[in-house]
Amino acid sequence: MALKQSLSQKLEQRLSPQQIQLMKLLQVPTMELDARIKQEIEENPALEEGKEEVEDDFSNEQDTEYDDNNNDDNDFDINDYLSDDEPSYKTKTSNKGKDDDETSVPLSSGSSFQERLKEQLHLRNLSDDDYMIAETLIGNLDDAGYLERDLEAIVDDLAFSQNIMTTEEELEKLLEVIQDLDPAGVGARDLQECLLLQINRRQNGDITRYTAKKILEDHFEEFTKKHYKKILKKLEINDDDLKAAIDEIIRLNPKPGGSLKSSSKSLEQVTPDFIITEQDGKLELALHGRNAPDLKVSRSYEKMLRNISEGAKLSKSDKEAVTFVKQKLDSAKWFIDAIKQRQNTLYSTMHAIMNYQYQYFLTGDETELKPMILKDIAEIVNLDISTISRVANSKYVQTPYGVKLLKYFFSESLSTDSGEEVSTREVKSILSDAVNNENKRKPLTDEKLAQLLKDKGYNIARRTVAKYREQLNIPVARLRKEL
């Protein structure tokens, strides 16, 4: 990490302040660009939103060069800032035009996770102090509904922040009140307690649910490590009894707070930065319309500069005013050009990615994904690798096969026995399919997965298979075993 920070600092030392701002603009995703533009308009009255029509094809737009030299305040041509024509400083849209149907992100209309619990708390018969303590406990729950802080620390917090003197025993009693709220499992200190809170509410005399409770109470470690033979022996039950009890356990929710939180929020949609469509076997690329805002230099500011400059002799205050207005106009022009350069860089980078992975975008077949690293695209578009990294970070593309993160298309390569270069993503896809189709009573070990890949022509070591499996969040074979 220290090395990365050092390299980043060295890069910024080589760039002008305007270039640094441009690099930061490249990192801004589509949904945040609106806010960034509004901020600039609020800070610079010489910049305005405009709706001039655009005729030029965006894809042919060339990068703009900037002059970062600061001239003396009095050393400038007034005609550079005045024009009788309409301002030409405006962005160009993508080759598909500005989107008519803008993707909106619905806002949450429900109450928060903690608020829902507090609403239930109001129905309990508690003293004022107990209610405040219980509210503090709820405020310390994480998003999954767990209380990960020690009660002793919360006792100290209450004493210092609210002047409430209490004990861990009193907190324990109020925590039991919270654990009795819905959904079952909230307020637990760990996974075992969370699952026990839920299974206890389900006890109705059924032997299977009682067995599930005993497994969670007395054999939780064996259960998590899937040492089923030990559980069978200790509880003196058969395979069918154990399977039924485990089925009961896996129906429980390990993150009860998360389910309550998600139920109170509207589903947020991802706004793609790019859109790829297929027409008659050919791919077409467009920037999302929000990446092509209409901006212009304020006419009133230009007129202000003209009026001041037309004076016979400029006073000191007039010169200061001219300098101020000039700075605002310069800033507005630079920002508009920076937005245009952002468009150019986004478009050219995505266009290179689309062409590099053309067969995938046509077919949607993951095996068609070619090995591709940042350097490959940087060389195509003749930009720095750090610039490509900023474009790829947190950006999405809408394809005929779903919305994907740009990072999805980057992967290292490895060679098959035949010498063919393939993407590591292709290997991971084969691993994932193999695990999904394995016999869960006898799941494939890393050694067997490595042999399976070798049989398909991918000569990969067992430790590499283990690395890819972990990257796919696939547990080891023992933890994938089912009865």
Coordinates of C-alpha atoms in Angstrom, one line a residue:
M1 CA 0.0 0.0 0.0
A2 CA 2.8 2.4 0.8
L3 CA 4.3 1.7 -2.6
K4 CA 1.0 2.5 -4.3
Q5 CA 0.7 5.8 -2.4
S6 CA 4.2 6.7 -3.3
L7 CA 3.6 6.1 -7.0
S8 CA 0.4 8.0 -6.9
Q9 CA 2.0 11.0 -5.3
K10 CA 4.8 11.0 -7.8
L11 CA 2.3 10.9 -10.7
E12 CA 0.4 13.9 -9.2
Q13 CA 3.7 15.8 -8.9
R14 CA 4.1 15.5 -12.7
L15 CA 0.6 16.8 -13.5
S16 CA -0.8 20.3 -13.4
P17 CA -3.7 21.1 -11.1
Q18 CA -6.0 21.0 -14.2
Q19 CA -4.7 17.6 -15.3
I20 CA -5.3 16.3 -11.8
Q21 CA -8.9 17.6 -11.8
L22 CA -9.4 15.9 -15.2
M23 CA -8.1 12.6 -13.8
K24 CA -10.5 12.9 -10.9
L25 CA -13.4 13.6 -13.4
L26 CA -12.6 10.3 -15.2
Q27 CA -13.2 8.4 -12.0
V28 CA -16.7 9.9 -11.5
P29 CA -19.4 7.5 -12.5
T30 CA -22.5 8.6 -14.4
M31 CA -24.8 8.9 -11.4
E32 CA -22.4 11.2 -9.6
L33 CA -21.6 13.4 -12.6
D34 CA -24.7 15.5 -12.2
A35 CA -23.8 16.4 -8.7
R36 CA -20.2 17.3 -9.8
I37 CA -21.5 19.6 -12.5
K38 CA -24.1 21.3 -10.2
Q39 CA -21.3 21.9 -7.8
E40 CA -19.2 23.6 -10.5
I41 CA -22.1 25.7 -11.6
E42 CA -22.7 26.9 -8.0
E43 CA -19.1 27.8 -7.6
N44 CA -18.7 29.5 -11.0
P45 CA -21.4 31.9 -12.2
A46 CA -19.7 32.1 -15.6
L47 CA -20.8 28.5 -16.3
E48 CA -24.4 27.7 -17.2
E49 CA -26.5 24.8 -18.5
G50 CA -27.5 25.1 -22.1
K51 CA -29.3 23.2 -24.7
E52 CA -27.6 24.1 -28.0
E53 CA -28.0 21.5 -30.6
V54 CA -25.0 19.4 -31.5
E55 CA -24.2 18.4 -35.1
D56 CA -20.7 16.9 -34.9
D57 CA -20.2 13.2 -34.5
F58 CA -18.9 12.6 -31.0
S59 CA -16.8 9.6 -32.0
N60 CA -14.7 11.8 -34.3
E61 CA -14.0 14.4 -31.6
Q62 CA -10.3 14.9 -30.9
D63 CA -8.7 15.4 -27.5
T64 CA -8.3 19.0 -26.5
E65 CA -4.9 20.4 -25.6
Y66 CA -4.7 22.8 -22.7
D67 CA -2.3 25.6 -22.1
D68 CA -1.5 25.6 -18.4
N69 CA 0.6 28.7 -18.4
N70 CA -0.7 31.6 -16.4
N71 CA -0.4 34.9 -18.2
D72 CA 0.0 38.2 -16.5
D73 CA -3.4 39.7 -15.5
N74 CA -2.9 42.6 -18.0
D75 CA -1.4 40.4 -20.7
F76 CA -4.4 39.1 -22.6
D77 CA -6.5 39.9 -25.6
I78 CA -10.0 41.0 -24.7
N79 CA -11.3 39.6 -28.0
D80 CA -10.4 36.1 -26.8
Y81 CA -13.3 36.4 -24.3
L82 CA -15.8 38.3 -26.3
S83 CA -17.8 37.1 -29.3
D84 CA -21.0 38.2 -31.1
D85 CA -21.6 34.5 -32.1
E86 CA -23.2 31.9 -29.9
P87 CA -20.7 30.4 -27.5
S88 CA -19.0 27.4 -29.0
Y89 CA -17.9 25.9 -25.7
K90 CA -20.3 23.0 -25.4
T91 CA -20.1 19.3 -25.1
K92 CA -20.9 16.8 -27.8
T93 CA -23.2 13.9 -27.3
S94 CA -22.4 10.3 -28.1
N95 CA -22.9 8.9 -31.5
K96 CA -26.3 7.7 -30.3
G97 CA -27.5 11.0 -29.0
K98 CA -28.7 11.9 -25.6
D99 CA -30.9 9.3 -24.0
D100 CA -34.6 10.1 -23.9
D101 CA -35.3 7.5 -21.2
E102 CA -33.0 8.3 -18.4
T103 CA -32.6 5.6 -15.8
S104 CA -33.9 6.8 -12.5
V105 CA -32.8 5.5 -9.1
P106 CA -35.8 5.2 -6.8
L107 CA -35.3 6.5 -3.3
S108 CA -36.0 4.5 -0.2
S109 CA -39.5 5.3 1.1
G110 CA -39.4 2.9 4.1
S111 CA -38.0 3.4 7.6
S112 CA -34.5 2.3 8.5
F113 CA -33.6 -0.9 10.2
Q114 CA -33.1 0.7 13.6
E115 CA -36.3 2.7 13.3
R116 CA -38.4 -0.4 12.7
L117 CA -37.0 -2.0 15.8
K118 CA -37.7 1.2 17.9
E119 CA -41.3 1.2 16.7
Q120 CA -41.7 -2.3 18.2
L121 CA -39.9 -1.2 21.3
H122 CA -42.6 1.5 21.9
L123 CA -45.1 -1.4 22.5
R124 CA -43.1 -2.7 25.4
N125 CA -43.6 -1.6 29.0
L126 CA -40.3 0.1 29.8
S127 CA -39.2 2.9 32.0
D128 CA -37.7 6.0 30.4
D129 CA -34.2 5.0 31.3
D130 CA -34.7 1.4 30.1
Y131 CA -36.1 2.7 26.9
M132 CA -33.1 5.0 26.3
I133 CA -30.7 2.1 27.1
A134 CA -32.6 -0.2 24.7
E135 CA -32.4 2.5 22.0
T136 CA -28.7 2.7 22.5
L137 CA -28.4 -1.1 22.2
I138 CA -30.4 -0.9 18.9
G139 CA -28.1 1.9 17.7
N140 CA -25.1 -0.4 18.2
L141 CA -26.5 -3.2 16.0
D142 CA -24.8 -3.7 12.7
D143 CA -26.6 -4.0 9.4
A144 CA -26.9 -7.7 9.8
G145 CA -28.6 -7.3 13.2
Y146 CA -25.7 -8.3 15.4
L147 CA -24.4 -6.7 18.6
E148 CA -20.7 -6.9 18.2
R149 CA -19.7 -4.4 20.9
D150 CA -19.0 -5.6 24.4
L151 CA -21.7 -4.7 27.0
E152 CA -19.0 -3.3 29.2
A153 CA -18.1 -0.7 26.5
I154 CA -21.8 0.3 26.1
V155 CA -22.1 0.7 29.9
D156 CA -19.2 3.2 29.7
D157 CA -20.8 5.0 26.7
L158 CA -24.1 5.5 28.6
A159 CA -22.3 6.9 31.6
F160 CA -20.2 9.4 29.6
S161 CA -22.6 10.4 26.9
Q162 CA -26.1 10.2 28.5
N163 CA -25.2 10.2 32.2
I164 CA -27.1 6.9 32.7
M165 CA -25.5 4.6 35.3
T166 CA -26.3 1.0 34.6
T167 CA -24.7 -2.5 34.7
E168 CA -23.9 -5.3 32.3
E169 CA -26.6 -7.4 34.0
E170 CA -29.2 -4.7 33.3
L171 CA -28.1 -4.4 29.7
E172 CA -28.3 -8.2 29.3
K173 CA -32.0 -8.1 30.4
L174 CA -32.8 -5.3 28.0
L175 CA -30.9 -7.1 25.2
E176 CA -33.3 -10.1 25.8
V177 CA -36.2 -7.7 25.2
I178 CA -34.6 -6.7 21.9
Q179 CA -33.9 -10.3 21.0
D180 CA -37.7 -10.9 21.4
L181 CA -38.4 -8.3 18.6
D182 CA -39.0 -9.2 15.0
P183 CA -37.4 -10.6 13.0
A184 CA -36.1 -13.4 15.1
G185 CA -32.4 -13.4 15.6
V186 CA -31.7 -9.7 16.0
G187 CA -29.5 -8.7 18.9
A188 CA -27.4 -11.8 18.8
R189 CA -23.7 -11.6 19.7
D190 CA -22.6 -14.3 17.2
L191 CA -24.0 -16.7 14.6
Q192 CA -24.7 -19.5 17.1
E193 CA -26.8 -17.3 19.3
C194 CA -28.6 -15.8 16.2
L195 CA -29.6 -19.3 14.9
L196 CA -30.6 -20.4 18.4
L197 CA -32.9 -17.4 18.9
Q198 CA -34.7 -18.4 15.7
I199 CA -34.9 -22.1 16.3
N200 CA -36.2 -21.5 19.9
R201 CA -39.2 -19.6 18.5
R202 CA -40.0 -22.6 16.2
Q203 CA -40.2 -25.2 18.9
N204 CA -43.6 -26.8 18.8
G205 CA -42.9 -30.3 20.0
D206 CA -41.6 -31.5 16.6
I207 CA -38.7 -33.9 17.1
T208 CA -36.8 -32.6 14.0
R209 CA -36.8 -29.0 15.3
Y210 CA -35.8 -30.2 18.7
T211 CA -32.9 -32.1 17.1
A212 CA -31.9 -29.0 15.2
K213 CA -31.9 -27.1 18.5
K214 CA -29.6 -29.7 20.2
I215 CA -27.2 -29.5 17.2
L216 CA -27.0 -25.7 17.5
E217 CA -26.7 -25.8 21.3
D218 CA -24.3 -28.7 21.9
H219 CA -22.6 -29.5 18.6
F220 CA -22.3 -26.2 16.8
E221 CA -18.6 -26.5 16.0
E222 CA -19.1 -30.0 14.5
F223 CA -22.0 -28.7 12.5
T224 CA -20.0 -25.8 11.0
K225 CA -17.1 -28.1 10.1
K226 CA -19.5 -30.7 8.8
H227 CA -18.2 -33.4 11.0
Y228 CA -21.5 -35.2 10.6
K229 CA -20.3 -38.6 11.9
K230 CA -19.5 -37.1 15.3
I231 CA -23.0 -35.6 15.5
L232 CA -24.7 -38.9 14.5
K233 CA -22.8 -40.8 17.2
K234 CA -23.3 -38.2 20.0
L235 CA -27.1 -37.7 19.3
E236 CA -27.6 -41.4 18.4
I237 CA -29.7 -40.6 15.3
N238 CA -29.6 -41.9 11.8
D239 CA -28.7 -40.1 8.5
D240 CA -32.3 -39.2 7.7
D241 CA -32.9 -37.6 11.1
L242 CA -29.7 -35.6 10.7
K243 CA -30.5 -34.5 7.2
A244 CA -34.0 -33.3 8.3
A245 CA -32.6 -31.4 11.2
I246 CA -29.9 -29.7 9.0
D247 CA -32.6 -28.8 6.5
E248 CA -34.4 -27.1 9.3
I249 CA -31.3 -25.1 10.3
I250 CA -30.4 -23.9 6.8
R251 CA -33.9 -22.4 6.5
L252 CA -32.8 -20.0 9.3
N253 CA -31.6 -16.5 8.4
P254 CA -27.9 -15.8 9.4
K255 CA -28.4 -12.1 8.8
P256 CA -31.9 -11.2 10.1
G257 CA -31.2 -7.5 10.3
G258 CA -30.3 -7.5 6.6
S259 CA -33.6 -9.0 5.6
L260 CA -35.5 -6.3 7.6
K261 CA -33.3 -3.6 6.2
S262 CA -33.8 -4.7 2.6
S263 CA -37.5 -5.0 3.0
S264 CA -37.7 -1.3 3.9
K265 CA -35.7 -0.1 0.9
S266 CA -36.6 0.1 -2.7
L267 CA -34.5 -1.7 -5.2
E268 CA -31.8 0.6 -6.6
Q269 CA -31.0 0.3 -10.2
V270 CA -27.5 0.5 -11.6
T271 CA -27.1 3.3 -14.2
P272 CA -24.8 2.1 -17.0
D273 CA -22.1 4.5 -18.2
F274 CA -22.1 2.9 -21.6
I275 CA -24.6 1.1 -23.8
I276 CA -23.7 -1.6 -26.3
T277 CA -26.4 -2.8 -28.8
E278 CA -26.3 -5.3 -31.6
Q279 CA -27.7 -4.5 -35.1
D280 CA -27.5 -7.0 -37.9
G281 CA -24.4 -8.7 -36.4
K282 CA -22.6 -5.4 -35.7
L283 CA -22.0 -3.8 -32.4
E284 CA -22.8 -0.1 -31.7
L285 CA -21.5 1.8 -28.7
A286 CA -23.0 4.9 -27.0
L287 CA -22.3 6.9 -23.9
H288 CA -25.2 7.2 -21.5
G289 CA -26.9 10.6 -22.1
R290 CA -25.9 11.9 -18.7
N291 CA -22.3 11.7 -19.7
A292 CA -23.0 14.4 -22.4
P293 CA -24.5 17.4 -20.5
D294 CA -25.2 20.7 -22.3
L295 CA -22.9 23.4 -20.8
K296 CA -22.1 26.9 -22.0
V297 CA -20.2 30.0 -21.0
S298 CA -22.5 32.6 -19.5
R299 CA -23.3 35.4 -22.0
S300 CA -23.9 37.8 -19.2
Y301 CA -20.3 37.3 -18.0
E302 CA -19.0 38.0 -21.4
K303 CA -21.0 41.2 -21.6
M304 CA -19.8 42.2 -18.2
L305 CA -16.2 41.9 -19.4
R306 CA -17.1 43.9 -22.6
N307 CA -18.7 46.7 -20.6
I308 CA -15.7 47.0 -18.2
S309 CA -13.1 46.9 -21.0
E310 CA -14.9 49.6 -23.1
G311 CA -14.0 52.2 -20.5
A312 CA -11.6 54.9 -21.7
K313 CA -9.1 54.2 -18.9
L314 CA -9.4 51.3 -16.5
S315 CA -9.1 52.1 -12.8
K316 CA -7.5 49.8 -10.3
S317 CA -10.9 48.4 -9.3
D318 CA -11.8 47.9 -13.0
K319 CA -8.6 45.9 -13.6
E320 CA -9.4 43.8 -10.6
A321 CA -12.9 43.2 -11.9
V322 CA -11.5 42.3 -15.4
T323 CA -9.1 39.8 -13.8
F324 CA -11.8 38.2 -11.7
V325 CA -14.2 37.9 -14.7
K326 CA -11.4 36.5 -16.8
Q327 CA -10.6 33.9 -14.2
K328 CA -14.2 32.8 -14.1
L329 CA -14.4 32.6 -17.9
D330 CA -11.2 30.6 -18.1
S331 CA -12.5 28.2 -15.5
A332 CA -15.8 27.8 -17.2
K333 CA -14.1 27.1 -20.6
W334 CA -11.7 24.7 -19.0
F335 CA -14.5 22.7 -17.2
I336 CA -16.5 22.4 -20.5
D337 CA -13.4 21.2 -22.3
A338 CA -12.6 18.8 -19.5
I339 CA -16.1 17.3 -19.7
K340 CA -15.6 16.9 -23.4
Q341 CA -12.2 15.3 -22.9
R342 CA -13.8 13.0 -20.3
Q343 CA -16.4 11.9 -22.9
N344 CA -13.6 11.3 -25.5
T345 CA -11.6 9.2 -23.0
L346 CA -14.6 7.2 -21.8
Y347 CA -15.8 6.5 -25.4
S348 CA -12.4 5.6 -26.8
T349 CA -11.5 3.3 -23.9
M350 CA -14.9 1.5 -24.0
H351 CA -14.7 1.3 -27.8
A352 CA -11.3 -0.4 -27.5
I353 CA -12.7 -2.8 -24.9
M354 CA -15.7 -3.6 -27.1
N355 CA -13.5 -4.4 -30.1
Y356 CA -11.1 -6.4 -28.0
Q357 CA -13.9 -8.6 -26.6
Y358 CA -16.0 -8.4 -29.8
Q359 CA -17.0 -12.0 -29.9
Y360 CA -18.2 -12.0 -26.3
F361 CA -20.4 -8.9 -26.8
L362 CA -21.9 -10.6 -29.9
T363 CA -22.6 -14.0 -28.2
G364 CA -22.6 -13.5 -24.5
D365 CA -20.4 -16.7 -24.2
E366 CA -17.9 -16.3 -21.3
T367 CA -15.5 -18.7 -23.0
E368 CA -15.1 -16.1 -25.8
L369 CA -13.6 -13.6 -23.3
K370 CA -10.0 -13.0 -24.2
P371 CA -7.2 -12.4 -21.7
M372 CA -7.1 -8.6 -21.3
I373 CA -5.1 -6.4 -18.9
L374 CA -5.1 -2.6 -18.5
K375 CA -1.9 -2.4 -20.5
D376 CA -3.6 -3.9 -23.6
I377 CA -6.2 -1.2 -23.7
A378 CA -3.7 1.6 -22.8
E379 CA -1.6 0.7 -25.8
I380 CA -4.6 0.7 -28.2
V381 CA -5.9 4.2 -27.1
N382 CA -2.4 5.6 -26.4
L383 CA -3.2 6.6 -22.9
D384 CA -1.5 5.9 -19.5
I385 CA -2.4 2.7 -17.7
S386 CA -3.5 4.8 -14.7
T387 CA -6.0 6.6 -17.0
I388 CA -7.5 3.3 -18.1
S389 CA -7.7 2.2 -14.5
R390 CA -9.7 5.3 -13.6
V391 CA -12.1 4.7 -16.5
A392 CA -12.6 1.0 -15.6
N393 CA -13.2 1.7 -11.9
S394 CA -16.8 1.7 -10.8
K395 CA -18.1 2.0 -14.4
Y396 CA -20.9 -0.2 -15.9
V397 CA -21.8 -1.1 -19.4
Q398 CA -25.2 -2.3 -20.6
T399 CA -24.9 -5.2 -23.0
P400 CA -27.4 -7.4 -24.7
Y401 CA -26.6 -9.9 -21.9
G402 CA -27.0 -7.7 -18.9
V403 CA -25.2 -4.9 -17.1
K404 CA -21.6 -5.6 -16.3
L405 CA -18.8 -3.9 -14.4
L406 CA -15.9 -2.9 -16.7
K407 CA -13.6 -4.7 -14.4
Y408 CA -15.4 -7.9 -15.4
F409 CA -13.7 -7.9 -18.8
F410 CA -10.1 -7.7 -17.4
S411 CA -8.3 -10.9 -16.6
E412 CA -4.9 -12.4 -16.7
S413 CA -4.0 -15.2 -19.2
L414 CA -2.7 -18.7 -19.0
S415 CA -1.6 -21.3 -21.6
T416 CA -3.3 -24.6 -22.4
D417 CA -1.4 -27.7 -23.4
S418 CA -1.8 -26.7 -27.0
G419 CA -0.1 -23.3 -26.3
E420 CA -3.4 -21.3 -26.7
E421 CA -3.7 -18.2 -24.5
V422 CA -7.0 -18.3 -22.5
S423 CA -8.5 -16.0 -19.9
T424 CA -8.4 -17.0 -16.2
R425 CA -12.1 -16.2 -16.2
E426 CA -12.7 -19.1 -18.6
V427 CA -11.0 -21.4 -16.1
K428 CA -13.0 -20.0 -13.2
S429 CA -16.2 -20.6 -15.2
I430 CA -15.2 -24.3 -15.7
L431 CA -14.4 -24.6 -12.0
S432 CA -17.7 -23.0 -11.0
D433 CA -19.7 -25.3 -13.3
A434 CA -17.8 -28.4 -12.0
V435 CA -18.6 -27.5 -8.4
N436 CA -22.3 -26.8 -9.3
N437 CA -22.6 -30.2 -10.9
E438 CA -20.6 -32.3 -8.4
N439 CA -22.0 -35.0 -6.2
K440 CA -22.6 -33.1 -3.0
R441 CA -22.2 -36.4 -1.0
K442 CA -18.6 -36.6 -2.4
P443 CA -17.6 -33.1 -3.4
L444 CA -14.6 -32.6 -5.6
T445 CA -11.3 -31.8 -3.8
D446 CA -8.8 -29.3 -5.1
E447 CA -6.7 -32.2 -6.4
K448 CA -9.6 -33.6 -8.3
L449 CA -10.6 -30.2 -9.7
A450 CA -7.0 -29.7 -10.9
Q451 CA -7.1 -33.2 -12.6
L452 CA -10.4 -32.2 -14.2
L453 CA -8.9 -29.1 -15.6
K454 CA -5.8 -31.0 -16.7
D455 CA -8.1 -33.4 -18.6
K456 CA -9.5 -30.4 -20.4
G457 CA -6.1 -29.2 -21.4
Y458 CA -5.5 -26.6 -18.6
N459 CA -2.3 -27.6 -16.7
I460 CA -2.9 -25.8 -13.4
A461 CA -1.4 -26.6 -10.1
R462 CA -3.6 -27.5 -7.1
R463 CA -2.6 -24.4 -5.2
T464 CA -3.7 -22.3 -8.2
V465 CA -7.0 -24.1 -8.2
A466 CA -7.4 -23.3 -4.5
K467 CA -6.7 -19.6 -5.2
Y468 CA -9.3 -19.5 -8.0
R469 CA -11.8 -21.3 -5.8
E470 CA -11.3 -18.8 -3.0
Q471 CA -11.7 -15.9 -5.4
L472 CA -15.1 -17.5 -6.5
N473 CA -16.1 -17.8 -2.8
I474 CA -16.4 -21.5 -3.1
P475 CA -15.7 -23.4 0.2
V476 CA -13.3 -26.4 0.5
A477 CA -14.8 -29.8 -0.4
R478 CA -15.4 -30.8 3.2
L479 CA -17.7 -27.7 3.8
R480 CA -19.6 -28.4 0.5
K481 CA -20.5 -31.9 1.6
E482 CA -24.2 -32.7 2.1
L483 CA -26.0 -35.8 3.4

